[in-house]
mmCIF file of C-alpha atoms in Angstrom:
data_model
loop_
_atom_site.group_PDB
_atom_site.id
_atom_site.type_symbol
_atom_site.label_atom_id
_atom_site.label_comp_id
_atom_site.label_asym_id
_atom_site.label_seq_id
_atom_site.Cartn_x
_atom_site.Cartn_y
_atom_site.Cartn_z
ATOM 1 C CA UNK A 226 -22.611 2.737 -29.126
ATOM 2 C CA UNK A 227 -24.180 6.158 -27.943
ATOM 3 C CA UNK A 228 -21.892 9.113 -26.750
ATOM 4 C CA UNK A 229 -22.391 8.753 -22.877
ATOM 5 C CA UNK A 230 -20.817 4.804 -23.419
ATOM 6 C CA UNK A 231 -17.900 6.238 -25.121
ATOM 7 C CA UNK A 232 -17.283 8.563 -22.496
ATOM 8 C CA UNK A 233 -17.254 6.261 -19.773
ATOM 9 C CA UNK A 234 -15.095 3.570 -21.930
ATOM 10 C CA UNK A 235 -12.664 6.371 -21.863
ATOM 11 C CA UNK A 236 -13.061 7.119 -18.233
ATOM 12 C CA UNK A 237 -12.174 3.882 -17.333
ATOM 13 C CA UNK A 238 -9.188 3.179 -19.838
ATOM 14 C CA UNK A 239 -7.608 6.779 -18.524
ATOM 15 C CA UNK A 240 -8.334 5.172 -15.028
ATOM 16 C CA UNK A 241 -6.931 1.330 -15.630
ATOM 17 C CA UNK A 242 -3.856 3.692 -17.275
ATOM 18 C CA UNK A 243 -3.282 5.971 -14.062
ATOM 19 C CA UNK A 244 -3.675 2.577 -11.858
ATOM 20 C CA UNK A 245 -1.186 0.411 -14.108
ATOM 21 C CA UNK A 246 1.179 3.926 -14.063
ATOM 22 C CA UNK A 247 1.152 3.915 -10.061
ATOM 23 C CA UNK A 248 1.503 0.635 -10.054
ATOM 24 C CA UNK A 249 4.607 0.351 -12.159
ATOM 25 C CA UNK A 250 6.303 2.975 -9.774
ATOM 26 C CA UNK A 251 5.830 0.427 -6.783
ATOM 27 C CA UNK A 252 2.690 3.272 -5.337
ATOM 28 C CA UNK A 253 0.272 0.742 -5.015
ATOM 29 C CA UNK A 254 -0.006 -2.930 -3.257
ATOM 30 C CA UNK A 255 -0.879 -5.373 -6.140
ATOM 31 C CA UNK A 256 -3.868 -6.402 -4.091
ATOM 32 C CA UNK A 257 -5.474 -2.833 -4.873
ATOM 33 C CA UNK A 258 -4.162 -2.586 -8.229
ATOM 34 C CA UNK A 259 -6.088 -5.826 -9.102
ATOM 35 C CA UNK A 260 -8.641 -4.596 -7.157
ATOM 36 C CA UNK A 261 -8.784 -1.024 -9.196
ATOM 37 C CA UNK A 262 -8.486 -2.524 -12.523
ATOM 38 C CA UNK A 263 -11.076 -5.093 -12.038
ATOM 39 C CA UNK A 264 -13.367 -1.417 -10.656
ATOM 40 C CA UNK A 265 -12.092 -0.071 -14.193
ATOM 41 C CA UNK A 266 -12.867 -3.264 -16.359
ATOM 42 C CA UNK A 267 -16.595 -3.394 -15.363
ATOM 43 C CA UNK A 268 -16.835 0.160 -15.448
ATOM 44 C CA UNK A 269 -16.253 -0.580 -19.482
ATOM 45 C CA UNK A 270 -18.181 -3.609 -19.206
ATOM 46 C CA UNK A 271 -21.403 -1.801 -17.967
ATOM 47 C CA UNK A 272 -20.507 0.979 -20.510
ATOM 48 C CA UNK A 273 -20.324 -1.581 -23.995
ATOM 49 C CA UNK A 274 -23.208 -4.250 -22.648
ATOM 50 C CA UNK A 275 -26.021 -1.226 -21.188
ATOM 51 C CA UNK A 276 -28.762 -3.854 -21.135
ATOM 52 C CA UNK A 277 -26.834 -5.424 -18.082
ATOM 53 C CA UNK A 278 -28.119 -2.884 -15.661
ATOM 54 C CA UNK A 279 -31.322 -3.614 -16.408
ATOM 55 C CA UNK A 280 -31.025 -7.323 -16.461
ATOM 56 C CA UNK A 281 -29.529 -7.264 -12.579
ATOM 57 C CA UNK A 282 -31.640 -4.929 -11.039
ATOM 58 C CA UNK A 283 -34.566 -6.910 -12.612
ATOM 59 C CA UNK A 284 -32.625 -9.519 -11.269
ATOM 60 C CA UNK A 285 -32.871 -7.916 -7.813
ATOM 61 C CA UNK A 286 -35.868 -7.180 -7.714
ATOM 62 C CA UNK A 287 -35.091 -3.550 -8.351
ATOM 63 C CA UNK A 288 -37.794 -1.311 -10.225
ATOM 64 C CA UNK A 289 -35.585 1.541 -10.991
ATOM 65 C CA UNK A 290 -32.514 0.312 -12.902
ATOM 66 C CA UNK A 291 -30.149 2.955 -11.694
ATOM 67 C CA UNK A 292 -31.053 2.458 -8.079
ATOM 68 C CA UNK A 293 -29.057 -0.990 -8.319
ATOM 69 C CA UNK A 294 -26.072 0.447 -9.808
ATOM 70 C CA UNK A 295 -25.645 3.072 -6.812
ATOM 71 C CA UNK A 296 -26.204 0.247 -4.180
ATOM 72 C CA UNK A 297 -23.267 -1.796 -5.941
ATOM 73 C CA UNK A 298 -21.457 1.155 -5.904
ATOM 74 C CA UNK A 299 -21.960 2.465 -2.083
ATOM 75 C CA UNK A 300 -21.526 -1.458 -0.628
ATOM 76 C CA UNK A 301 -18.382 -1.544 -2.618
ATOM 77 C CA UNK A 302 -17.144 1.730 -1.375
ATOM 78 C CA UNK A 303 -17.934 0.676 1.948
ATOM 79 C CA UNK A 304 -16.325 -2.386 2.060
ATOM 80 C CA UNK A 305 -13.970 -0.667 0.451
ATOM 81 C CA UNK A 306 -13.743 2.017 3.409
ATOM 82 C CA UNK A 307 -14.235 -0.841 5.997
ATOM 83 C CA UNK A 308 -11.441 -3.043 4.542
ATOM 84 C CA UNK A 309 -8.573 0.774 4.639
ATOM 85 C CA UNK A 310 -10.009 1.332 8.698
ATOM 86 C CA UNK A 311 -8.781 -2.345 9.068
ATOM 87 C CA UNK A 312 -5.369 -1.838 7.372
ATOM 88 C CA UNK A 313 -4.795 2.147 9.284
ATOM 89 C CA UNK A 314 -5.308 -0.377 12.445
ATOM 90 C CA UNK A 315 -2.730 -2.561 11.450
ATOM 91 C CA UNK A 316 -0.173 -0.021 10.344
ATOM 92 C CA UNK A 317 -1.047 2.162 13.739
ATOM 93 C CA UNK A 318 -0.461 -1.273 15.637
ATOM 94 C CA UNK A 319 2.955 -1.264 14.011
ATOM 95 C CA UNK A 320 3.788 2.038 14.263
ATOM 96 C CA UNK A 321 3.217 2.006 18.106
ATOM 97 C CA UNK A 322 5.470 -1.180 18.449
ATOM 98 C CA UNK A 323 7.755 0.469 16.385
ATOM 99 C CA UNK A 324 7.701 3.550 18.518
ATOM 100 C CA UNK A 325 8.513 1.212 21.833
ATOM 101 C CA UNK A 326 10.930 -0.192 20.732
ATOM 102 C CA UNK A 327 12.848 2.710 19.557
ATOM 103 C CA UNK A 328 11.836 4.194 22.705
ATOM 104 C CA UNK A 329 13.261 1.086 24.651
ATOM 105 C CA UNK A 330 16.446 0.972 22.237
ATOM 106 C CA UNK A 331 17.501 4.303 22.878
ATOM 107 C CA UNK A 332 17.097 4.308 27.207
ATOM 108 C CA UNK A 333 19.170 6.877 28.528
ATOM 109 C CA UNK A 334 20.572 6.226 32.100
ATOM 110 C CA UNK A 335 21.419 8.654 34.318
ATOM 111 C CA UNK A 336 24.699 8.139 35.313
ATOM 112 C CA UNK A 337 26.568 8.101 31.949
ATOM 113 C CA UNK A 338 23.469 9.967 29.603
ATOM 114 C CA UNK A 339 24.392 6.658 27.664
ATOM 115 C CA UNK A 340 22.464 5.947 24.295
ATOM 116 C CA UNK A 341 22.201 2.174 24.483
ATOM 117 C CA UNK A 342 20.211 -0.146 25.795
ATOM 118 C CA UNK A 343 22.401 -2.571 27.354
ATOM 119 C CA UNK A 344 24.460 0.053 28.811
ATOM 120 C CA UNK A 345 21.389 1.197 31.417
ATOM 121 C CA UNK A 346 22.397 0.770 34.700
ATOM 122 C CA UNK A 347 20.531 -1.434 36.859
ATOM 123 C CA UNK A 348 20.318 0.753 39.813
ATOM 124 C CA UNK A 349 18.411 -1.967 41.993
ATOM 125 C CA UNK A 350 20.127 -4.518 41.619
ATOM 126 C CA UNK B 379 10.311 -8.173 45.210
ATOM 127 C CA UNK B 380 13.921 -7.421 44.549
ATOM 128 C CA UNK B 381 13.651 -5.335 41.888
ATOM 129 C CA UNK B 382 10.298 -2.941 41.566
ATOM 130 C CA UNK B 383 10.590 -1.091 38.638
ATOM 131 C CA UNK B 384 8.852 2.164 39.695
ATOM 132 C CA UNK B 385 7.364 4.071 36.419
ATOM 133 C CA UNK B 386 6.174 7.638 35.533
ATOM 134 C CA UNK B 387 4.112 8.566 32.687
ATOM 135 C CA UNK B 388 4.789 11.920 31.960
ATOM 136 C CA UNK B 389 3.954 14.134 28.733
ATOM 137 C CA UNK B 390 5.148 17.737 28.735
ATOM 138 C CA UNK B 391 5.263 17.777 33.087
ATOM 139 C CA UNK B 392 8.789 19.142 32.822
ATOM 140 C CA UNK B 393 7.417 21.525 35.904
ATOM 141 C CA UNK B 394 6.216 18.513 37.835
ATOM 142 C CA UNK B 395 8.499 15.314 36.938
ATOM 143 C CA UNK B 396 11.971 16.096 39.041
ATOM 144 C CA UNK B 397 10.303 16.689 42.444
ATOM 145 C CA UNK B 398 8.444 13.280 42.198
ATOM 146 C CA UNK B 399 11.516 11.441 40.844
ATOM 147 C CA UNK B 400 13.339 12.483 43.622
ATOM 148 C CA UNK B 401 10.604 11.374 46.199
ATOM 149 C CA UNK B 402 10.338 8.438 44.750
ATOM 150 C CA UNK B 403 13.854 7.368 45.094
ATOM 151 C CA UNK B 404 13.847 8.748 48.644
ATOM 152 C CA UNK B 405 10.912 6.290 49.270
ATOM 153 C CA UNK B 406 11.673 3.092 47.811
ATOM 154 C CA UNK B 407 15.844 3.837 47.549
ATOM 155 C CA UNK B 408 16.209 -0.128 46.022
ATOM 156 C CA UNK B 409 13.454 0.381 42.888
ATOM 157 C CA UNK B 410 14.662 1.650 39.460
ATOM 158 C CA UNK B 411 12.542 4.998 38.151
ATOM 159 C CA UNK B 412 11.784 4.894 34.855
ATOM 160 C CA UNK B 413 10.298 8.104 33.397
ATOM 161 C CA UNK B 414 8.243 7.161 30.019
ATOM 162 C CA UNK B 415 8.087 10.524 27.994
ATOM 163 C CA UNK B 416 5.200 10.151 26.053
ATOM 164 C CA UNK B 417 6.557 12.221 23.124
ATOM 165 C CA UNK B 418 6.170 15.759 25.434
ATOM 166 C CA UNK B 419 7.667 19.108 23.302
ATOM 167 C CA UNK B 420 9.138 20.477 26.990
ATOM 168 C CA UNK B 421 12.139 19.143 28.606
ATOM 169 C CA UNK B 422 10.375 16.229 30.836
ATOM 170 C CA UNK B 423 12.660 13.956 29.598
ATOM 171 C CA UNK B 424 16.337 15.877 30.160
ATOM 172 C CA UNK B 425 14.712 16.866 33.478
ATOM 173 C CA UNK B 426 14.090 13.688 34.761
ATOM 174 C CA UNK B 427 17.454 12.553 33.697
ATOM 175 C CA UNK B 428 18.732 14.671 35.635
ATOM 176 C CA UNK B 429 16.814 13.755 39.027
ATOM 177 C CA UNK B 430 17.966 10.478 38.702
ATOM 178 C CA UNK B 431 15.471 8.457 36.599
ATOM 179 C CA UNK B 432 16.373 6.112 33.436
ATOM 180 C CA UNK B 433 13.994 7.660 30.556
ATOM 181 C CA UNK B 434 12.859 6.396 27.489
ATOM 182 C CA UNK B 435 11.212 8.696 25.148
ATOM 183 C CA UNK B 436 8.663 8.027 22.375
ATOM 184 C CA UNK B 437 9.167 10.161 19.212
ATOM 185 C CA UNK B 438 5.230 10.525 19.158
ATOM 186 C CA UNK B 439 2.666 10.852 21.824
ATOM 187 C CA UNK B 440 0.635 7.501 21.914
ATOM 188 C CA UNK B 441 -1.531 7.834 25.225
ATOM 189 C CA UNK B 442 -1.504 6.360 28.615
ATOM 190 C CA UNK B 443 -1.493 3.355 26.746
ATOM 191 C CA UNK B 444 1.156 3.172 24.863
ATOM 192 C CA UNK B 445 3.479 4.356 27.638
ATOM 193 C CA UNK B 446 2.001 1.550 29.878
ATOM 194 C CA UNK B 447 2.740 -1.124 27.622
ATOM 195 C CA UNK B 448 6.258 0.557 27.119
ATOM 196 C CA UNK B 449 7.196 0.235 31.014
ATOM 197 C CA UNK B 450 5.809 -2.881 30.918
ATOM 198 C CA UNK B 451 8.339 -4.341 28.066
ATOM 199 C CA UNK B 452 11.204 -2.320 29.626
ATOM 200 C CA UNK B 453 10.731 -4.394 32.486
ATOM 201 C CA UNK B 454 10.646 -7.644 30.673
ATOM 202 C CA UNK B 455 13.823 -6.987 29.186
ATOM 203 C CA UNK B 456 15.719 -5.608 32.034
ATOM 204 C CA UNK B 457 14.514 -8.914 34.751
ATOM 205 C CA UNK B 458 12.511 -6.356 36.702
ATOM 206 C CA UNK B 459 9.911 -8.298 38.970
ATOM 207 C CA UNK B 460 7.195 -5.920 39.356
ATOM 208 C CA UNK B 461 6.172 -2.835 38.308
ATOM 209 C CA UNK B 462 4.334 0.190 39.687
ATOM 210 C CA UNK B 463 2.828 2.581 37.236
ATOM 211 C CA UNK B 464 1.714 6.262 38.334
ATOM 212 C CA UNK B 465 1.227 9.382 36.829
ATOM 213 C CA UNK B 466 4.276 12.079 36.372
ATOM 214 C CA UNK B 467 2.262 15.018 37.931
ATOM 215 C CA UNK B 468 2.524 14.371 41.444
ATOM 216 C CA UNK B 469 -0.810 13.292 42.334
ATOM 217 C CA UNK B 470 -0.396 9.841 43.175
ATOM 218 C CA UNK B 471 1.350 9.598 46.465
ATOM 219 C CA UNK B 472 4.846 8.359 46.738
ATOM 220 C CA UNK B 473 4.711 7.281 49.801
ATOM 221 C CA UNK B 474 1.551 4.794 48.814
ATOM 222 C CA UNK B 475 4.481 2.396 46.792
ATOM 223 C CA UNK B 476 5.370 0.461 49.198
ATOM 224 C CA UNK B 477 1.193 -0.011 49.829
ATOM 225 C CA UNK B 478 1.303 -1.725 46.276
ATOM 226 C CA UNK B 479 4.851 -3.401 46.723
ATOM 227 C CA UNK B 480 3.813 -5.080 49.901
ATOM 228 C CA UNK B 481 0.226 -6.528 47.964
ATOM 229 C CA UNK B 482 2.337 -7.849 44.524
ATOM 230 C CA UNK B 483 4.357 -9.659 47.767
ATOM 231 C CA UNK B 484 1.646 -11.298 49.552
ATOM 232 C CA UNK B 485 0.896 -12.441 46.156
ATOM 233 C CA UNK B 486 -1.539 -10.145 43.732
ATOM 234 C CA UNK B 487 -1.427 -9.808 40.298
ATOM 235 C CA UNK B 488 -2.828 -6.708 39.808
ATOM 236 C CA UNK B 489 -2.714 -4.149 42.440
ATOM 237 C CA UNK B 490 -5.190 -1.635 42.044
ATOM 238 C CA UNK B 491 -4.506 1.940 43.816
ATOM 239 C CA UNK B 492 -8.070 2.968 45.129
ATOM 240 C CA UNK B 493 -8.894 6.716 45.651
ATOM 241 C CA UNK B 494 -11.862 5.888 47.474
ATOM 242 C CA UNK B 495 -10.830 2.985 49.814
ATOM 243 C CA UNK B 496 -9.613 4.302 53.415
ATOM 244 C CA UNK B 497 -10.313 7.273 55.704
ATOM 245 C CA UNK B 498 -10.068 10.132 52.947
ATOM 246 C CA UNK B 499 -12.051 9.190 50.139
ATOM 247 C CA UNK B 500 -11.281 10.811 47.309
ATOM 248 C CA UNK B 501 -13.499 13.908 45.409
ATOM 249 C CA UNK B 502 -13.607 13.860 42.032
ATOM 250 C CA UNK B 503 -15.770 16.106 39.914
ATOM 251 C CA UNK B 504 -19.415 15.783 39.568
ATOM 252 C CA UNK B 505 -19.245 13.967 35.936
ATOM 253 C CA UNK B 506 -16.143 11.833 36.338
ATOM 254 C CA UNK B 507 -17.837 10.475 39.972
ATOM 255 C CA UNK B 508 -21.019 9.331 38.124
ATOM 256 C CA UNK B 509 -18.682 8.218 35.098
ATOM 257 C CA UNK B 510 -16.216 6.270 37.864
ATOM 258 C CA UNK B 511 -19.358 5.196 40.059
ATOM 259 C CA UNK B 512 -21.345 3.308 36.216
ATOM 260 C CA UNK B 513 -18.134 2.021 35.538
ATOM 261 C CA UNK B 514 -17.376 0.364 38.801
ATOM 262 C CA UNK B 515 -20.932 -0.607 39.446
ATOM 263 C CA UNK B 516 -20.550 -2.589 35.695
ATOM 264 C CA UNK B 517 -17.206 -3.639 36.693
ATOM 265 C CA UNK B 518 -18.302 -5.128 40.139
ATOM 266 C CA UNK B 519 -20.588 -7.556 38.189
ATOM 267 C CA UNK B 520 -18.397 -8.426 35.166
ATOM 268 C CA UNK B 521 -15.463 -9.291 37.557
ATOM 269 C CA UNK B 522 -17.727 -10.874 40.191
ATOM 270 C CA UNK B 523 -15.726 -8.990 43.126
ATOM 271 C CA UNK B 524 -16.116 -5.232 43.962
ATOM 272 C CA UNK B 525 -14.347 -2.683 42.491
ATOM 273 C CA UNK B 526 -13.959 0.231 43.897
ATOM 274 C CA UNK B 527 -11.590 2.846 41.501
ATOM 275 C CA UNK B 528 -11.599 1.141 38.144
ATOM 276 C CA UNK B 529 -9.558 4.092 36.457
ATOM 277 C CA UNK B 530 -6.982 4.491 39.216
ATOM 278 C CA UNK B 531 -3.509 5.071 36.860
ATOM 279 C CA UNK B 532 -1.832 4.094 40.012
ATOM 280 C CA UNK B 533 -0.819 0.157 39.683
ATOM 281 C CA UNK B 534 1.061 -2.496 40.329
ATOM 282 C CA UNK B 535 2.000 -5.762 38.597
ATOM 283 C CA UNK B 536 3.336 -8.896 38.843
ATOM 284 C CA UNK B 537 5.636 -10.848 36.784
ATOM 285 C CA UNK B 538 2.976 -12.809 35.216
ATOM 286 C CA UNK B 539 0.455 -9.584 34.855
ATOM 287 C CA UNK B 540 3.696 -7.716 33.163
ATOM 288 C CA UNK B 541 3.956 -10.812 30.716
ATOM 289 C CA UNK B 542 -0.242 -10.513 29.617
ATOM 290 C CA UNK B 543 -0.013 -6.908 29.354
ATOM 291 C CA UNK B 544 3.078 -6.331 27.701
ATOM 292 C CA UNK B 545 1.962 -8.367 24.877
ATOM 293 C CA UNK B 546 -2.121 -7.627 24.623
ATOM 294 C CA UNK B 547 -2.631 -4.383 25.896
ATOM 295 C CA UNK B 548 -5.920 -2.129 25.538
ATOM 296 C CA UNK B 549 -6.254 1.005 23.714
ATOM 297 C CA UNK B 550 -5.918 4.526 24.523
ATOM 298 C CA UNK B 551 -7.520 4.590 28.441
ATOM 299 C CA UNK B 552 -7.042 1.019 29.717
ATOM 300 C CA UNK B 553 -7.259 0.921 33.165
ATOM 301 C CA UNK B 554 -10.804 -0.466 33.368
ATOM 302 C CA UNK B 555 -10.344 -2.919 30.449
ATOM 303 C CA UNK B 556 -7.137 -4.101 31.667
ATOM 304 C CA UNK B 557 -9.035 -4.998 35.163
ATOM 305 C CA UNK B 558 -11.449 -7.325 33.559
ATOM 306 C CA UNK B 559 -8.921 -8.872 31.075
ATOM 307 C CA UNK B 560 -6.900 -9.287 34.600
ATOM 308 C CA UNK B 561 -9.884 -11.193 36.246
ATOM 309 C CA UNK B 562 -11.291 -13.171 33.025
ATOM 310 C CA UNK B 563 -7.459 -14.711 32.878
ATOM 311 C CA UNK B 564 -7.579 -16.039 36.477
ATOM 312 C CA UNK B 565 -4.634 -13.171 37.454
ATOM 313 C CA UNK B 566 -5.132 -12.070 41.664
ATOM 314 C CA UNK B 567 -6.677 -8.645 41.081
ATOM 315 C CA UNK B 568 -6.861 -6.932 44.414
ATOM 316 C CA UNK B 569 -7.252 -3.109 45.467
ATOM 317 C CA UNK B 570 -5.138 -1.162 48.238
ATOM 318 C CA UNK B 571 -6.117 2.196 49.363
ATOM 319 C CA UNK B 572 -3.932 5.360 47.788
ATOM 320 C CA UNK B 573 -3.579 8.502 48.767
ATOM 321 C CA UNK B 574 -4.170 11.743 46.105
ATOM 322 C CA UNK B 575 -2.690 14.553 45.987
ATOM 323 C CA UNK B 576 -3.601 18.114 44.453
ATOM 324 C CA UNK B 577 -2.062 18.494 40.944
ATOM 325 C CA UNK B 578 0.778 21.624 41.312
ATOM 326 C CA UNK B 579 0.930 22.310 37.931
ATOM 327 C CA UNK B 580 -0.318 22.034 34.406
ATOM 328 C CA UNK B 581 -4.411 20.863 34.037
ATOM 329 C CA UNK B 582 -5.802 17.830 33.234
ATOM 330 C CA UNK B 583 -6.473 16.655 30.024
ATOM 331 C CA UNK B 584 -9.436 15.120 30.662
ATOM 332 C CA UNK B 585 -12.836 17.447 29.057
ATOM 333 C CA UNK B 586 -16.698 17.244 29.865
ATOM 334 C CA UNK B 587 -16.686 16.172 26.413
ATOM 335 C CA UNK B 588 -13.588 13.774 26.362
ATOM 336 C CA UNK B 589 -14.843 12.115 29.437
ATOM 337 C CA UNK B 590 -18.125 11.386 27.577
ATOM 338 C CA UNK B 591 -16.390 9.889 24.761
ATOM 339 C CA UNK B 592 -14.066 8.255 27.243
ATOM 340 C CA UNK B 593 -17.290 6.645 29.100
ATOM 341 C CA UNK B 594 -18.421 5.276 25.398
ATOM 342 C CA UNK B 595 -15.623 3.833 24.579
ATOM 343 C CA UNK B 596 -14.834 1.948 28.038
ATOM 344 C CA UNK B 597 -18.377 0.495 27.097
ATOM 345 C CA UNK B 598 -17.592 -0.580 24.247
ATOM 346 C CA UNK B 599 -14.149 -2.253 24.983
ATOM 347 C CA UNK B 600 -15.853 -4.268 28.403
ATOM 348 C CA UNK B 601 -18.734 -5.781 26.037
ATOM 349 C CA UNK B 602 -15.966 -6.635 23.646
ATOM 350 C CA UNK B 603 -14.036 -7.988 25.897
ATOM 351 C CA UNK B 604 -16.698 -10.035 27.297
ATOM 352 C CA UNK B 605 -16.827 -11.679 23.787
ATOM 353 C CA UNK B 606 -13.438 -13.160 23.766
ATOM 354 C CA UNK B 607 -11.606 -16.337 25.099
ATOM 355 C CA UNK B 608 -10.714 -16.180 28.676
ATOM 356 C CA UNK B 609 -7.652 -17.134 27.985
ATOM 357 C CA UNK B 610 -4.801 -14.890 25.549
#
């Protein structure tokens, strides 16, 4: 095993370490921890087995090895990227209903400057 | 209707918001006012209490919208059976309300204030009347009946338009989505002529730039919208 391996096996062991740490203080969803340890475990995989590269871009039709490694690593990221826009959606979907209803919950009426929502008066009625 | 709920929008028009509370209730003296303070760092809110308006106020600012959709749940909740939506600055007319009331009556869903329907047509700037005059050209087609002032803020709805919308409601600018959605669920879309008046204080917050970007993404959400089910 050459030096640059060895780096990179490290690399990815201090990263599966700072994932499984964030994880075990409840930082993380388990979906992306599994998601960020399975990154870190083929990061060592492509590190110990180096002929792999070559095999898969071959594989792919790819005549420069490395070139298939960075388009792994860019349609990951943007899936990646694609899949967080979906989820800031979500949680700004949330947040907006949250922010009605709060809104709603907390009416004030004129008459009494009364902080509850059953309390508004119904002026038209 | 028996009881209109009539709604503001207002973010930071503290200088604006008491003088067209107070017409309001002068107008339509049987309709609740219900200022939405859309998160606004002045005193809109305490002001408008104080005309005579129930307010709810969101902790953060989330658009024309949001404070739409808020109105439109307020109403659900407190057995209101129609609402009319205008802006807090004054421009839309007060004394156009009853206009809208009278159409949700007769039996519209959606009751579309239209600055350029009647005697004084409205001028807009240069940009925003080719912007207004794409999107109502597009809008005429896609809806299959003319539309005249497809980003009028100044609305009305009906029970069953205050059920779709309270629930599914467009992002960020939806007056022009929100009239398609109306006409692709069957809902009686129809358009009344309004009145404008000069804004007396504060500026608009609508850019050159914004509009452009405003334009875009109208585009965007009608050819989405023209992908899904008729039907919510």
């Amino acid at each position: 095993m050459n030096r640059s391996s060895v780096i990179i096996l490290v690399l990815a062991g201090l990263f599966a370490l700072q994932v499984i740490i964030a994880a075990r203080r409840r930082r993380t969803h388990e979906w992306h921890t599994i998601l960020w340890l399975m990154v870190s475990v083929v990061t060592a995989a492509l590190a110990i087995w180096r002929p792999a590269i070559d095999e898969i871009a071959s594989a792919m039709g790819i005549y420069y090895p490395p070139s298939a490694l960075f388009l792994a690593c860019l349609s990951g990221l943007l899936w990646l990227v694609y899949r967080l826009s979906l989820e800031v959606a979500d949680q700004r979907r949330a947040i907006r209903r949250l922010v009605q209803e709060v809104a709603i919950l907390n009416a004030r009426a004129p008459s009494a400057n009364s902080v509850h929502d059953d309390a508004v008066p119904a002026r038209a009625s | 209707m028996n009881r209109p709920l009539l709604t503001l929008l207002a973010h930071n028009e503290a200088a604006s918001i008491a003088g067209v509370v107070q017409e309001l209730r002068a107008q339509v003296p049987h309709a609740e006012v219900l200022v939405v303070d859309d998160g606004s760092t002045d005193d809109t809110g305490a002001v408008a209490l104080r005309a005579g308006a129930v307010v709810v106020r969101h902790l953060v600012n989330l658009g024309v919208a949001g404070g739409e959709s808020t109105a439109l749940m307020y109403a659900q909740r407190h057995g209101h059976d129609c609402v009319i939506r205008m802006d807090g600055d004054g421009q839309h007319d007060p004394g156009c309300v009853q206009d809208l009331l009278n159409a949700l009556s007769a039996g519209a869903d959606l009751v579309v204030g239209s600055r350029f329907l009647g005697e004084a047509g409205f001028r807009s700037t240069g940009v925003r009347r080719v912007g207004i005059a794409l999107l109502s050209g597009l809008l005429t087609r896609l809806c299959g009946a003319r539309v005249t002032d497809p980003t009028s803020g100044f609305r009305g709805f009906s029970p069953r338009a205050v059920e779709l919308f309270s629930t599914t409601y467009p992002h960020d600018y939806p007056e022009p989505e929100s009239v398609l959605m109306a006409y692709r669920r069957g809902l009686r879309v129809c358009e009344v002529p309004v009145r404008m008046r000069p804004r007396r204080f504060g500026k608009s917050s609508l850019t050159p730039l914004r509009s452009a970007l405003y334009m875009a993404k109208v585009f965007t959400a009608l050819s989405l919208e023209l992908l899904r089910p008729r039907s919510p």
